Amino acid sequence: QDISVFNIAGEEGTPCRDFREVLVRYNEMVKEVVLSGPTSFAPIIRRSMKHVRESGNQFHILVIIADGQMEDEGPTVSAIIEASKLPLSIVLVGVGDGPWDIMEEFDDHL
């Protein structure tokens, strides 16, 4: 299982100016990435938290595009709780047919 985290902006890390640019970069990147599971969202949430801190606590939005269920919800729950103390919004976009049981539970209870 590969749990690598990478910036959609590439190695140069230039932020996207708007949502249109996010879509363009996503469409370029998706051709090179093989999605597999199960998934853990904790690494990307923690990396985003680090980025927020390094930016002087400027507000950021993390958009996670996922194609299925998490492997172990404990680390993700802990990361979400920790991230709630920072100016960071987390948006999860599900693609495909799931399964989405745990995501629906998160939506209802977290």
PDB file of C-alpha atoms in Angstrom, residues 30-89:
ATOM      1  CA  VAL A  30      -4.947  11.977 -12.558  1.00  0.00           C
ATOM      2  CA  LYS A  31      -3.403  10.550 -15.737  1.00  0.00           C
ATOM      3  CA  GLU A  32      -0.243   9.650 -13.788  1.00  0.00           C
ATOM      4  CA  VAL A  33      -1.697   8.409 -10.492  1.00  0.00           C
ATOM      5  CA  VAL A  34      -2.991   4.943  -9.734  1.00  0.00           C
ATOM      6  CA  LEU A  35      -5.625   5.082  -7.001  1.00  0.00           C
ATOM      7  CA  SER A  36      -5.650   2.153  -4.641  1.00  0.00           C
ATOM      8  CA  GLY A  37      -6.933   1.356  -1.206  1.00  0.00           C
ATOM      9  CA  PRO A  38      -7.616   1.059   1.515  1.00  0.00           C
ATOM     10  CA  THR A  39      -6.837   4.674   2.319  1.00  0.00           C
ATOM     11  CA  SER A  40      -5.669   6.675   5.311  1.00  0.00           C
ATOM     12  CA  PHE A  41      -6.367  10.413   5.323  1.00  0.00           C
ATOM     13  CA  ALA A  42      -4.204  11.098   8.400  1.00  0.00           C
ATOM     14  CA  PRO A  43      -0.943  11.716   6.449  1.00  0.00           C
ATOM     15  CA  ILE A  44      -2.455  14.380   4.170  1.00  0.00           C
ATOM     16  CA  ILE A  45      -4.290  16.049   7.051  1.00  0.00           C
ATOM     17  CA  ARG A  46      -1.103  16.193   9.131  1.00  0.00           C
ATOM     18  CA  ARG A  47       0.902  17.547   6.181  1.00  0.00           C
ATOM     19  CA  SER A  48      -1.749  20.227   5.676  1.00  0.00           C
ATOM     20  CA  MET A  49      -1.572  21.133   9.358  1.00  0.00           C
ATOM     21  CA  LYS A  50       2.185  21.596   9.021  1.00  0.00           C
ATOM     22  CA  HIS A  51       1.649  23.783   5.961  1.00  0.00           C
ATOM     23  CA  VAL A  52      -0.861  25.960   7.851  1.00  0.00           C
ATOM     24  CA  ARG A  53       1.563  26.422  10.746  1.00  0.00           C
ATOM     25  CA  GLU A  54       4.442  27.273   8.378  1.00  0.00           C
ATOM     26  CA  SER A  55       2.257  29.887   6.655  1.00  0.00           C
ATOM     27  CA  GLY A  56       1.775  31.782   9.914  1.00  0.00           C
ATOM     28  CA  ASN A  57      -1.632  30.192  10.529  1.00  0.00           C
ATOM     29  CA  GLN A  58      -3.249  31.575   7.385  1.00  0.00           C
ATOM     30  CA  PHE A  59      -6.600  29.972   6.514  1.00  0.00           C
ATOM     31  CA  HIS A  60      -6.365  27.015   4.103  1.00  0.00           C
ATOM     32  CA  ILE A  61      -8.801  24.567   2.539  1.00  0.00           C
ATOM     33  CA  LEU A  62      -7.726  20.959   2.109  1.00  0.00           C
ATOM     34  CA  VAL A  63      -9.643  19.155  -0.639  1.00  0.00           C
ATOM     35  CA  ILE A  64      -9.266  15.383  -0.508  1.00  0.00           C
ATOM     36  CA  ILE A  65     -10.463  13.435  -3.536  1.00  0.00           C
ATOM     37  CA  ALA A  66     -10.957   9.793  -2.583  1.00  0.00           C
ATOM     38  CA  ASP A  67     -12.286   6.679  -4.249  1.00  0.00           C
ATOM     39  CA  GLY A  68     -13.193   4.523  -1.280  1.00  0.00           C
ATOM     40  CA  GLN A  69     -13.123   3.605   2.366  1.00  0.00           C
ATOM     41  CA  MET A  70     -10.476   4.261   5.006  1.00  0.00           C
ATOM     42  CA  GLU A  71      -8.378   1.402   6.330  1.00  0.00           C
ATOM     43  CA  ASP A  72      -8.296   2.469   9.980  1.00  0.00           C
ATOM     44  CA  GLU A  73     -10.409   5.401  11.038  1.00  0.00           C
ATOM     45  CA  GLY A  74      -8.596   6.013  14.363  1.00  0.00           C
ATOM     46  CA  PRO A  75      -5.605   7.959  12.998  1.00  0.00           C
ATOM     47  CA  THR A  76      -7.855   9.970  10.671  1.00  0.00           C
ATOM     48  CA  VAL A  77     -10.231  10.881  13.496  1.00  0.00           C
ATOM     49  CA  SER A  78      -7.282  11.979  15.656  1.00  0.00           C
ATOM     50  CA  ALA A  79      -5.874  14.086  12.812  1.00  0.00           C
ATOM     51  CA  ILE A  80      -9.257  15.738  12.166  1.00  0.00           C
ATOM     52  CA  ILE A  81      -9.664  16.587  15.839  1.00  0.00           C
ATOM     53  CA  GLU A  82      -6.155  18.038  15.975  1.00  0.00           C
ATOM     54  CA  ALA A  83      -6.736  19.994  12.727  1.00  0.00           C
ATOM     55  CA  SER A  84      -9.912  21.529  14.147  1.00  0.00           C
ATOM     56  CA  LYS A  85      -7.686  23.758  16.292  1.00  0.00           C
ATOM     57  CA  LEU A  86      -6.152  25.358  13.184  1.00  0.00           C
ATOM     58  CA  PRO A  87      -7.557  27.639  10.462  1.00  0.00           C
ATOM     59  CA  LEU A  88      -8.028  24.654   8.157  1.00  0.00           C
ATOM     60  CA  SER A  89     -11.194  23.416   6.472  1.00  0.00           C
TER      61      SER A  89
END
